[in-house]
């Protein structure tokens, strides 16, 4: 249990227009910080006005990317209250990330306490318009000023929040995906299963390449053979082929997404076959030619579900479901967003009230 | 050509004891900063007192590891002057790193100008004792506050300097190396050839494991087959087997080290056969059993040359040259450090005076 000190702002910011929030452009009035010192553990938990961090230019995070993060949301319910979606899963995933990256972790209980405390403090920032939410960004950085490569002796765990707009403000339009066959996101023994900063920096060049070619996202193949599908952009990826839904196994190179996990649980509940066997991209293209590639979609916290309408792989193009969102894709989207925004009952036990 | 503004400190720090500098513990009086803005390019170059950076908590470097760095040194010569070692190679490597990481680069000319200007400003920080030097750390960070994953619109290129001690204060003692067969440093299509922060964060877990097992460094194998030797710790790695010196080829997964390159050039000049073919770790262990593994050493800016006395691979141990530094290893060390500290003539044209 964290002992949180509150230092509240005297100058609340003006709230932005809820119909033009975008993603990650506005930040709330406060932030949560707790310090970690080797030999002492976590100390000095506080909620303070949102403000710049003063970092020594030799702080290890700026040189050796000793950093991890999570992404989650708070949702405004019809009755005006606010809830979180499976925050325990984010806490546990951050622990797994931090273990791989030699960073310290909060316990699941303290992580959720900190998230709730900050969301409660900035509760008036949780937007009300259809499809909007408060994006929550917990992150850990190594703050020790030291240029030798070794774990840092000091860290900070910080949470900032950003009100974000409806991801699909003009309806859910399937995206065009470029299958990356040159650059690699992850390989066995690496950090693909973590939310460490380095994974994202390494992915930018392919995103730029996809955009230059007229595609919206990259579909990543495995790093060893460039043969099996793994992720799409920074989302997990699902393929419905001849009645079965395939998604890459979480064997070290794939992020164990909370939305991914929730989709698998819903699909199984609905009696739809799910396979977590490795799926060759060639099989996807072949299924498309045979008319068996029924639906493709990405899953992630930001978009929840992102249908894919077109896949390009080595000059070959697969068009999916005539560029329209598929039936299962739509049902997953409606069910997940229904539970998250409190419009349908949460019979999975996934939501947690911020009270 | 950068137009550098100078804002010099009124409070010079006390210089540390030159016999106890360590590595990366002390920082000089000033730092160099230049800003980069999308559409405007580099602007506002300045040398200012060493001070904390004020970063928005949403600055992209803290979340997505959008950062790169270089490592180089300034050396005090017998006549009291100061010189750099192949700074053009660091400038070019940083350009290659930044291209892969979607970060902006300074031209080689501007990079060297900035390094020289800062070293000149803090020239009294270049230590005089045998084996000491001024470590120079140029780095780029993405400063835009934005949580969507895409290249940043604003960056800073910064240089800080740290007086560092003699790496081998008690003589050159060969290190014990653990061959990593679980974790991966790099794979094709990734960022192994760059000095991006993410490579270093990902390597920490193996360093901790090696220390726990009583070894000083990790020897990294290739990420696809875990079969070929690639790097040792954060150094390039050389193996002298039966008269030929082997080092991993720079094919995307190996850092093109400036010391590595200089060693290869010296070996070729001396008529010693050098192979940049991929070398299986099994061949190294076999050569050891046959008495043909003559020398092993790492190369890097910090240590220059680091002899290896023992290699452990899957329960098998290779002892090299009775735990003593080898003849070629020693000659490379003497020649490189001789040129760097101006004790022998630089007939390779590698050094650049800071005037």
XYZ file of C-alpha atoms in Angstrom:
710
model
C 0.000 0.000 0.000
C 1.557 3.289 -1.124
C 1.442 6.340 1.146
C 0.628 8.986 -1.459
C 1.314 12.660 -0.800
C -0.909 15.126 -2.671
C 0.297 18.474 -3.986
C -2.611 19.747 -6.063
C -2.383 22.438 -8.715
C -3.677 25.931 -8.101
C -3.986 26.511 -11.837
C -6.242 23.972 -13.481
C -5.921 23.919 -17.247
C -8.844 24.579 -19.582
C -10.363 21.342 -20.878
C -9.949 20.716 -24.612
C -12.879 20.342 -27.042
C -14.052 16.718 -26.645
C -14.818 16.417 -30.330
C -11.185 17.121 -31.335
C -9.097 15.311 -28.743
C -6.972 13.214 -31.070
C -4.506 10.842 -29.374
C -1.891 11.891 -26.823
C -2.090 15.634 -27.518
C -3.501 16.887 -24.197
C -2.421 16.016 -20.678
C -4.354 16.321 -17.431
C -3.610 18.588 -14.449
C -1.610 16.076 -12.429
C 0.886 13.231 -12.616
C 1.825 10.423 -10.251
C 5.492 9.838 -9.356
C 7.199 7.363 -7.046
C 10.975 7.031 -6.693
C 12.995 3.821 -6.477
C 16.457 3.648 -4.968
C 18.625 0.535 -4.868
C 18.678 -0.864 -1.326
C 15.735 1.323 -0.283
C 12.949 0.293 -2.658
C 10.002 2.503 -3.612
C 9.586 5.750 -1.716
C 8.048 9.233 -1.838
C 4.870 8.445 -3.780
C 3.183 11.695 -4.784
C 0.557 13.259 -7.009
C 1.835 16.627 -8.210
C 0.948 19.140 -10.936
C 1.830 17.940 -14.458
C 5.274 19.424 -15.028
C 8.590 18.884 -16.819
C 10.971 16.275 -15.421
C 14.426 17.585 -14.539
C 16.784 14.854 -15.740
C 20.555 14.886 -15.554
C 21.849 14.769 -19.167
C 23.709 11.591 -18.170
C 20.492 9.909 -16.904
C 20.697 6.319 -18.129
C 17.231 6.374 -19.751
C 18.523 8.925 -22.295
C 21.481 6.756 -23.379
C 20.611 3.097 -22.866
C 16.798 3.168 -23.231
C 16.280 1.777 -19.749
C 12.533 2.388 -19.827
C 9.229 0.510 -19.938
C 5.614 1.546 -20.254
C 1.998 0.447 -20.204
C -1.126 1.695 -21.966
C -4.623 1.504 -20.515
C -7.809 3.573 -20.378
C -10.432 4.939 -18.009
C -13.969 4.985 -19.416
C -16.917 7.276 -18.561
C -20.043 5.200 -17.867
C -23.639 6.188 -18.666
C -24.251 6.896 -14.939
C -21.290 9.312 -14.848
C -18.955 6.991 -12.937
C -15.524 5.893 -14.234
C -14.044 2.434 -14.673
C -10.849 0.668 -15.746
C -10.494 -2.451 -17.920
C -8.407 -5.328 -16.513
C -5.774 -3.135 -14.796
C -4.295 -6.202 -13.094
C -3.199 -7.450 -16.535
C -1.319 -4.235 -17.231
C 0.335 -4.408 -13.819
C 1.466 -7.993 -14.422
C 2.687 -7.298 -17.937
C 4.728 -4.336 -16.700
C 6.299 -6.637 -14.097
C 7.270 -9.045 -16.900
C 8.670 -6.210 -18.998
C 10.655 -4.817 -16.083
C 12.086 -8.213 -15.202
C 13.453 -8.596 -18.754
C 14.772 -5.019 -18.788
C 16.336 -5.054 -15.276
C 13.943 -2.342 -14.067
C 12.120 -2.349 -10.702
C 8.365 -3.068 -10.512
C 5.491 -2.018 -8.317
C 3.302 -4.796 -6.933
C -0.007 -5.276 -8.755
C -1.836 -3.800 -5.745
C 0.353 -0.666 -5.644
C 0.185 -0.246 -9.428
C -3.623 -0.271 -9.382
C -3.725 1.983 -6.315
C -1.552 4.550 -8.110
C -3.644 4.425 -11.297
C -6.891 4.800 -9.375
C -5.519 7.642 -7.233
C -4.435 9.668 -10.276
C -7.613 9.006 -12.279
C -9.701 9.968 -9.234
C -7.693 13.204 -8.826
C -8.201 14.123 -12.493
C -11.646 12.532 -12.794
C -13.114 15.623 -14.484
C -10.698 14.953 -17.363
C -12.405 11.654 -18.290
C -14.354 12.800 -21.346
C -18.060 12.161 -21.890
C -18.525 12.048 -25.680
C -19.237 8.745 -27.429
C -16.049 6.748 -27.960
C -13.772 9.068 -25.959
C -11.738 7.934 -22.962
C -8.860 8.867 -20.682
C -5.664 7.196 -21.876
C -3.409 6.253 -18.950
C 0.346 5.941 -19.451
C 2.358 4.386 -16.607
C 6.104 4.273 -17.323
C 9.418 3.541 -15.620
C 12.671 5.379 -16.369
C 16.249 4.906 -15.137
C 17.389 8.230 -13.702
C 20.913 7.587 -12.418
C 23.534 9.790 -14.123
C 26.037 7.139 -15.210
C 27.610 6.254 -18.554
C 28.783 2.711 -17.803
C 26.399 0.041 -19.093
C 24.798 -1.699 -16.074
C 21.434 -1.514 -14.285
C 20.623 1.903 -12.792
C 20.624 2.528 -9.032
C 17.685 4.966 -9.214
C 14.399 4.907 -11.110
C 11.057 6.653 -11.278
C 7.640 5.129 -11.931
C 5.415 7.850 -13.371
C 1.807 7.986 -14.599
C 0.468 10.635 -16.942
C -3.040 10.787 -18.437
C -4.367 12.108 -21.712
C -8.015 12.501 -22.773
C -8.311 10.842 -26.196
C -10.892 11.036 -28.940
C -12.998 8.367 -30.557
C -10.586 6.237 -32.591
C -13.172 5.819 -35.354
C -14.686 9.267 -35.574
C -16.021 8.617 -39.078
C -16.966 4.944 -38.699
C -14.752 1.872 -38.632
C -12.828 1.832 -41.885
C -10.576 -1.156 -42.550
C -6.890 -0.293 -42.945
C -4.387 -1.253 -45.648
C -1.445 -3.257 -44.388
C 2.044 -3.739 -45.819
C 3.793 -7.020 -44.928
C 7.346 -6.101 -43.863
C 9.942 -8.493 -45.248
C 13.125 -6.502 -44.622
C 13.046 -5.035 -41.123
C 12.497 -7.094 -37.977
C 10.507 -6.240 -34.846
C 11.534 -9.108 -32.598
C 13.434 -12.376 -32.430
C 13.701 -15.197 -29.872
C 15.784 -14.240 -26.831
C 15.017 -10.566 -27.428
C 12.440 -8.157 -26.035
C 9.434 -8.683 -28.348
C 7.107 -9.729 -25.503
C 7.797 -6.539 -23.537
C 6.609 -2.976 -23.686
C 10.156 -1.596 -23.624
C 10.826 1.621 -25.510
C 13.422 0.039 -27.784
C 10.830 -2.115 -29.584
C 8.981 1.001 -30.701
C 12.020 3.055 -31.783
C 13.150 0.107 -33.916
C 9.750 -0.110 -35.641
C 9.529 3.478 -36.912
C 11.497 2.934 -40.119
C 9.016 0.332 -41.331
C 6.053 2.546 -40.458
C 7.586 5.357 -42.531
C 8.217 2.901 -45.378
C 4.612 1.614 -45.260
C 3.264 5.178 -45.327
C 5.518 6.045 -48.278
C 4.066 3.057 -50.145
C 0.493 4.157 -49.371
C -0.176 1.710 -46.521
C -1.292 2.555 -43.006
C 0.493 -0.096 -40.970
C 3.181 -2.742 -41.088
C 2.512 -6.434 -40.596
C 5.548 -7.907 -38.869
C 6.863 -11.370 -39.634
C 9.023 -13.436 -37.292
C 12.646 -12.327 -37.106
C 14.284 -15.661 -37.845
C 12.624 -16.862 -41.058
C 10.494 -13.841 -42.030
C 7.789 -16.427 -42.623
C 5.194 -16.345 -39.817
C 2.822 -13.456 -39.038
C 3.392 -11.830 -35.653
C 1.981 -8.330 -35.118
C 0.456 -5.462 -37.061
C 1.864 -2.002 -36.274
C 1.818 -1.990 -32.485
C -1.223 -4.284 -32.317
C -1.740 -8.030 -32.098
C -3.142 -9.560 -35.258
C -5.980 -12.028 -35.913
C -6.887 -13.929 -39.113
C -10.203 -15.743 -39.616
C -9.590 -18.493 -42.173
C -12.305 -21.007 -43.067
C -14.068 -20.582 -39.732
C -11.052 -20.692 -37.438
C -9.488 -17.571 -35.902
C -5.655 -17.603 -35.855
C -3.349 -15.374 -33.846
C 0.391 -15.628 -33.205
C 1.418 -17.472 -30.031
C 2.961 -15.426 -27.208
C 6.284 -17.280 -27.213
C 8.625 -14.371 -26.519
C 8.435 -12.362 -29.710
C 4.785 -11.249 -29.481
C 3.292 -8.776 -27.019
C 0.713 -10.444 -24.745
C -1.963 -7.819 -25.419
C -4.790 -7.366 -22.933
C -7.215 -6.840 -25.833
C -5.731 -9.929 -27.561
C -6.321 -12.021 -24.454
C -9.859 -10.656 -24.074
C -10.704 -11.444 -27.721
C -9.476 -15.015 -27.329
C -11.573 -15.462 -24.191
C -14.682 -14.066 -25.920
C -14.160 -16.194 -29.048
C -13.802 -19.336 -26.938
C -16.923 -18.391 -24.945
C -18.797 -18.018 -28.225
C -17.612 -21.427 -29.392
C -15.509 -20.102 -32.261
C -12.324 -22.153 -32.841
C -9.144 -20.215 -31.978
C -5.644 -21.340 -32.944
C -2.472 -19.944 -31.407
C -0.243 -21.990 -33.705
C 2.268 -20.086 -35.844
C 0.682 -19.025 -39.128
C 2.821 -18.623 -42.291
C 2.037 -15.472 -44.255
C 2.041 -17.690 -47.350
C -0.946 -19.575 -45.903
C -2.762 -16.260 -45.432
C -2.179 -15.287 -49.069
C -3.166 -18.773 -50.241
C -6.368 -18.651 -48.187
C -7.163 -15.308 -49.771
C -6.799 -16.791 -53.277
C -9.072 -19.686 -52.285
C -11.693 -17.320 -50.870
C -11.144 -18.613 -47.339
C -9.577 -15.496 -45.774
C -12.723 -14.245 -44.113
C -11.575 -11.563 -41.663
C -8.348 -9.882 -40.515
C -8.054 -7.463 -37.607
C -5.598 -5.923 -35.183
C -6.237 -5.530 -31.444
C -4.858 -2.958 -29.039
C -5.813 -0.551 -26.282
C -5.987 2.533 -28.520
C -8.222 1.203 -31.327
C -9.652 -1.812 -29.450
C -10.261 -3.583 -32.796
C -8.861 -2.403 -36.121
C -10.204 -4.282 -39.176
C -7.806 -4.883 -42.056
C -9.141 -4.520 -45.595
C -6.006 -5.128 -47.645
C -2.705 -6.960 -47.199
C 0.259 -6.510 -49.525
C 3.000 -9.131 -49.471
C 5.839 -9.126 -52.007
C 3.777 -7.616 -54.811
C 0.786 -9.855 -54.095
C -2.335 -8.225 -52.638
C -5.096 -9.840 -50.595
C -8.402 -7.989 -50.341
C -10.434 -8.980 -47.306
C -14.223 -9.084 -47.079
C -14.646 -6.474 -49.848
C -12.992 -3.840 -47.640
C -15.788 -4.053 -45.051
C -15.535 -4.971 -41.373
C -16.228 -8.685 -40.820
C -18.973 -10.185 -38.673
C -16.767 -11.563 -35.880
C -14.592 -8.451 -35.942
C -17.683 -6.313 -35.468
C -19.098 -8.527 -32.705
C -15.789 -8.400 -30.800
C -15.671 -4.616 -31.187
C -19.248 -4.156 -29.975
C -18.808 -6.535 -27.034
C -15.466 -5.134 -25.847
C -16.437 -1.473 -26.203
C -19.868 -2.273 -24.695
C -18.208 -3.715 -21.586
C -15.570 -0.972 -21.409
C -18.052 1.914 -21.593
C -20.572 0.112 -19.371
C -23.260 -0.222 -22.022
C -23.620 -3.980 -21.638
C -23.190 -6.039 -18.451
C -19.639 -7.188 -17.688
C -20.236 -10.891 -17.171
C -16.488 -11.549 -17.613
C -15.503 -9.654 -14.443
C -13.085 -7.454 -16.387
C -13.994 -3.974 -15.182
C -12.889 -2.160 -12.022
C -14.639 0.950 -10.717
C -12.599 4.034 -9.787
C -14.334 5.092 -6.568
C 29.018 25.326 -40.068
C 27.190 25.821 -36.770
C 26.820 29.275 -35.266
C 27.520 28.402 -31.630
C 26.408 30.721 -28.829
C 28.461 30.548 -25.628
C 26.991 30.924 -22.151
C 29.845 30.056 -19.824
C 29.510 29.071 -16.188
C 30.349 31.453 -13.385
C 30.841 28.543 -11.005
C 33.478 26.130 -12.234
C 33.390 22.798 -10.424
C 36.358 21.430 -8.522
C 38.303 18.885 -10.563
C 38.189 15.296 -9.268
C 41.285 13.326 -8.197
C 42.821 12.026 -11.451
C 43.853 8.764 -9.816
C 40.238 7.859 -8.934
C 38.181 8.987 -11.925
C 36.429 5.714 -12.711
C 34.136 5.748 -15.762
C 31.274 8.190 -16.309
C 31.113 9.444 -12.708
C 32.178 13.090 -13.188
C 30.986 15.598 -15.767
C 32.674 18.748 -17.011
C 31.499 22.349 -16.584
C 29.675 22.663 -19.894
C 27.507 20.824 -22.410
C 26.718 21.385 -26.069
C 23.093 21.477 -27.258
C 21.519 22.076 -30.654
C 17.791 21.819 -31.353
C 16.130 20.208 -34.364
C 12.613 21.061 -35.484
C 10.796 19.382 -38.355
C 10.669 21.745 -41.320
C 13.295 24.044 -39.801
C 16.300 21.770 -39.308
C 19.047 22.350 -36.737
C 19.005 25.639 -34.866
C 20.165 27.409 -31.701
C 23.527 25.682 -31.201
C 24.911 26.585 -27.787
C 27.473 25.715 -25.161
C 25.925 26.198 -21.725
C 26.701 25.175 -18.139
C 26.179 21.454 -17.475
C 22.632 21.323 -16.136
C 19.515 19.140 -15.918
C 17.348 18.816 -19.019
C 13.724 19.847 -18.541
C 11.753 17.214 -20.453
C 7.999 16.993 -20.747
C 6.956 13.679 -19.123
C 5.387 12.766 -22.501
C 8.670 13.390 -24.380
C 8.936 10.535 -26.885
C 12.466 9.545 -25.804
C 11.078 8.466 -22.418
C 8.447 6.147 -23.929
C 9.677 4.884 -27.292
C 13.473 5.007 -26.809
C 13.919 7.390 -29.712
C 17.577 8.030 -28.917
C 21.054 7.361 -30.276
C 24.545 7.974 -28.992
C 28.248 7.883 -29.744
C 31.318 7.296 -27.599
C 34.729 8.845 -28.261
C 37.648 10.310 -26.338
C 39.961 13.320 -26.179
C 43.559 12.507 -25.214
C 46.195 14.683 -23.475
C 49.474 14.604 -25.403
C 52.990 14.783 -23.942
C 53.267 18.417 -25.146
C 50.071 19.354 -23.285
C 47.885 19.632 -26.389
C 44.687 17.600 -26.907
C 43.619 15.355 -29.773
C 40.705 13.222 -30.966
C 40.820 9.765 -32.604
C 38.975 9.344 -35.926
C 36.026 11.613 -35.043
C 34.774 11.431 -38.645
C 34.033 7.726 -38.077
C 31.857 8.498 -35.067
C 30.027 11.196 -37.024
C 29.339 8.792 -39.897
C 28.267 5.953 -37.616
C 25.851 8.269 -35.808
C 24.376 9.212 -39.191
C 23.841 5.511 -39.935
C 22.271 4.933 -36.521
C 19.980 7.928 -36.900
C 18.868 6.857 -40.360
C 17.773 3.461 -39.005
C 16.091 5.042 -35.979
C 14.322 7.880 -37.859
C 16.320 10.524 -35.973
C 17.910 13.640 -37.546
C 21.702 13.837 -38.023
C 24.309 16.564 -38.022
C 26.697 16.639 -40.969
C 30.147 15.188 -40.277
C 31.605 18.697 -40.386
C 29.107 20.088 -37.860
C 29.461 17.041 -35.601
C 33.239 17.476 -35.416
C 32.903 21.242 -34.987
C 30.579 20.723 -32.009
C 32.868 18.129 -30.392
C 35.929 20.330 -30.832
C 34.138 23.433 -29.516
C 33.025 21.689 -26.314
C 36.377 19.963 -25.703
C 38.156 23.293 -26.245
C 35.792 25.016 -23.779
C 36.425 22.348 -21.125
C 40.037 21.690 -22.130
C 41.259 21.900 -18.524
C 39.104 18.823 -17.817
C 41.216 16.585 -20.101
C 43.222 14.709 -17.467
C 47.011 14.320 -17.512
C 47.713 11.043 -15.682
C 48.872 7.984 -17.636
C 45.961 6.219 -19.290
C 43.332 8.829 -18.422
C 41.240 10.646 -21.021
C 38.146 12.765 -21.538
C 35.235 10.570 -22.596
C 32.914 12.388 -25.012
C 29.255 11.398 -25.259
C 27.243 12.875 -28.153
C 23.583 11.796 -28.128
C 20.277 12.556 -29.823
C 16.894 12.462 -28.066
C 13.322 12.907 -29.324
C 11.740 15.659 -27.233
C 8.233 16.072 -28.647
C 5.498 15.400 -26.056
C 3.357 12.883 -27.961
C 2.092 9.396 -27.153
C 1.259 8.181 -30.656
C 4.005 6.011 -32.180
C 5.590 7.937 -35.088
C 8.807 9.945 -35.610
C 9.143 12.989 -33.357
C 8.844 16.547 -34.681
C 11.510 17.907 -32.308
C 14.902 16.584 -31.213
C 18.051 17.666 -29.416
C 21.637 16.714 -30.181
C 23.643 17.044 -26.976
C 27.273 16.440 -26.017
C 28.469 15.868 -22.469
C 32.020 15.021 -21.371
C 33.405 12.985 -18.501
C 37.051 12.662 -17.402
C 37.734 8.919 -17.111
C 40.431 6.910 -15.416
C 42.922 4.436 -16.799
C 40.889 1.362 -17.774
C 43.650 -0.957 -16.603
C 44.846 0.712 -13.413
C 46.451 -2.499 -12.158
C 47.766 -3.867 -15.472
C 45.889 -5.560 -18.283
C 44.183 -8.582 -16.823
C 42.311 -10.867 -19.207
C 38.581 -11.179 -18.500
C 36.373 -14.265 -18.133
C 33.582 -14.472 -20.675
C 30.266 -16.322 -20.597
C 28.824 -17.354 -23.986
C 25.140 -16.359 -23.944
C 22.910 -19.025 -25.483
C 19.488 -17.838 -24.278
C 19.196 -14.086 -24.751
C 19.763 -12.318 -28.060
C 21.437 -8.981 -28.755
C 20.591 -8.551 -32.421
C 19.046 -10.217 -35.441
C 18.930 -9.419 -39.171
C 16.576 -6.556 -40.001
C 16.973 -5.180 -36.476
C 19.183 -2.512 -34.935
C 22.361 -4.442 -34.041
C 24.597 -2.257 -36.216
C 23.456 0.939 -34.499
C 24.258 2.688 -31.253
C 20.591 3.037 -30.317
C 19.697 2.912 -26.644
C 17.441 -0.117 -27.040
C 20.358 -2.444 -27.840
C 21.923 -1.685 -24.474
C 18.760 -1.943 -22.345
C 18.087 -5.347 -23.906
C 21.597 -6.582 -23.028
C 21.505 -5.895 -19.276
C 19.814 -9.147 -18.271
C 22.633 -11.198 -19.748
C 25.278 -9.047 -18.082
C 23.585 -9.613 -14.722
C 23.402 -13.359 -15.450
C 27.099 -13.493 -16.405
C 28.067 -11.668 -13.193
C 25.921 -14.025 -11.122
C 27.798 -16.955 -12.691
C 31.169 -15.359 -11.902
C 31.921 -14.014 -15.390
C 32.730 -10.441 -16.355
C 31.111 -10.186 -19.767
C 28.733 -11.874 -22.163
C 29.764 -13.179 -25.561
C 26.798 -12.743 -27.885
C 25.916 -15.255 -30.571
C 23.855 -14.480 -33.672
C 20.116 -14.148 -33.020
C 18.904 -16.616 -35.653
C 20.864 -19.798 -34.976
C 22.742 -18.926 -31.747
C 25.725 -20.417 -33.529
C 28.107 -17.670 -34.673
C 30.121 -15.334 -32.422
C 29.159 -11.664 -32.735
C 30.140 -9.325 -29.889
C 31.478 -9.429 -26.353
C 29.649 -7.203 -23.843
C 29.471 -3.911 -25.716
C 32.720 -4.574 -27.596
C 33.612 -6.160 -30.914
C 35.377 -9.500 -30.574
C 38.505 -10.974 -32.196
C 39.819 -14.572 -32.188
C 43.325 -15.539 -33.299
C 43.168 -19.165 -34.440
C 46.175 -20.880 -35.991
C 47.688 -17.604 -37.179
C 44.552 -15.994 -38.602
C 42.585 -13.294 -36.778
C 38.783 -13.680 -37.072
C 36.116 -11.098 -36.290
C 32.393 -11.084 -37.055
C 31.378 -9.345 -40.295
C 29.453 -6.071 -40.038
C 26.361 -7.346 -41.845
C 23.662 -5.575 -39.829
C 23.844 -7.313 -36.472
C 27.326 -6.185 -35.418
C 28.382 -2.673 -34.409
C 30.993 -1.250 -36.812
C 33.394 -0.261 -34.050
C 36.006 2.409 -34.706
C 38.543 0.424 -32.665
C 37.503 -2.740 -34.554
C 38.123 -1.030 -37.878
C 41.465 0.356 -36.681
C 42.602 -3.086 -35.481
C 41.756 -4.637 -38.847
C 43.697 -1.915 -40.654
C 46.734 -2.396 -38.399
C 46.659 -6.199 -38.707
C 46.504 -5.958 -42.500
C 49.358 -3.445 -42.478
C 51.401 -5.896 -40.395
C 50.662 -8.702 -42.832
C 48.602 -10.751 -40.408
C 45.699 -12.603 -42.083
C 42.285 -11.242 -41.050
C 38.989 -13.007 -41.761
C 35.589 -11.335 -41.515
C 33.736 -14.569 -42.276
C 31.183 -15.759 -39.714
C 32.838 -17.906 -37.061
C 30.881 -20.667 -35.271
C 31.444 -20.734 -31.511
C 31.867 -24.509 -31.875
C 34.955 -23.866 -34.043
C 36.367 -21.622 -31.320
C 35.911 -24.348 -28.699
C 37.342 -26.980 -31.062
C 40.379 -24.792 -31.784
C 40.907 -24.439 -28.049
C 40.907 -28.235 -27.607
C 43.411 -28.552 -30.458
C 45.673 -25.888 -28.965
C 45.045 -23.523 -31.872
C 43.054 -20.811 -30.054
C 45.948 -18.410 -29.605
C 44.370 -15.118 -28.588
C 40.912 -13.635 -27.908
C 40.174 -9.962 -27.278
C 37.412 -7.380 -27.320
C 37.770 -3.889 -28.798
C 35.968 -0.688 -27.854
C 36.493 2.973 -27.086
C 36.484 2.574 -23.293
C 39.026 -0.276 -22.907
C 40.649 0.022 -26.361
C 41.639 -3.671 -26.186
C 40.331 -6.125 -23.600
C 42.071 -9.529 -23.607
C 39.935 -12.585 -22.858
C 41.433 -15.314 -20.685
C 38.530 -17.723 -20.389
C 35.420 -18.599 -22.397
C 32.572 -20.691 -21.030
C 30.134 -22.238 -23.497
C 27.493 -24.743 -22.419
C 29.522 -26.200 -19.585
C 32.689 -26.362 -21.687
C 35.527 -23.967 -20.803
C 38.301 -22.688 -23.047
C 41.381 -21.205 -21.361
C 43.314 -18.852 -23.616
C 47.083 -18.292 -23.569
C 47.402 -19.365 -19.919
C 45.331 -16.344 -18.828
C 47.946 -13.911 -20.133
C 47.557 -11.203 -22.779
C 48.608 -12.466 -26.223
C 51.367 -11.046 -28.405
C 49.157 -9.549 -31.141
C 46.655 -8.304 -28.555
C 49.474 -6.512 -26.749
C 50.932 -5.055 -29.945
C 47.517 -3.716 -30.990
C 47.024 -2.199 -27.540
C 50.441 -0.539 -27.518
C 50.082 0.778 -31.059
C 46.555 2.139 -30.660
C 47.133 3.739 -27.264
C 50.518 5.019 -28.481
C 48.845 6.805 -31.387
C 45.920 8.024 -29.264
C 48.091 9.557 -26.525
C 50.656 10.863 -29.040
C 53.510 8.696 -27.824
C 54.236 7.215 -31.245
C 53.864 8.907 -34.639
C 50.413 8.627 -36.228
C 51.358 7.319 -39.657
C 47.737 6.212 -40.241
C 46.360 9.783 -40.243
C 43.845 8.934 -37.530
C 44.295 11.772 -35.050
C 42.814 15.262 -35.141
C 44.134 18.117 -32.984
C 41.710 20.217 -30.921
C 43.086 23.680 -31.521
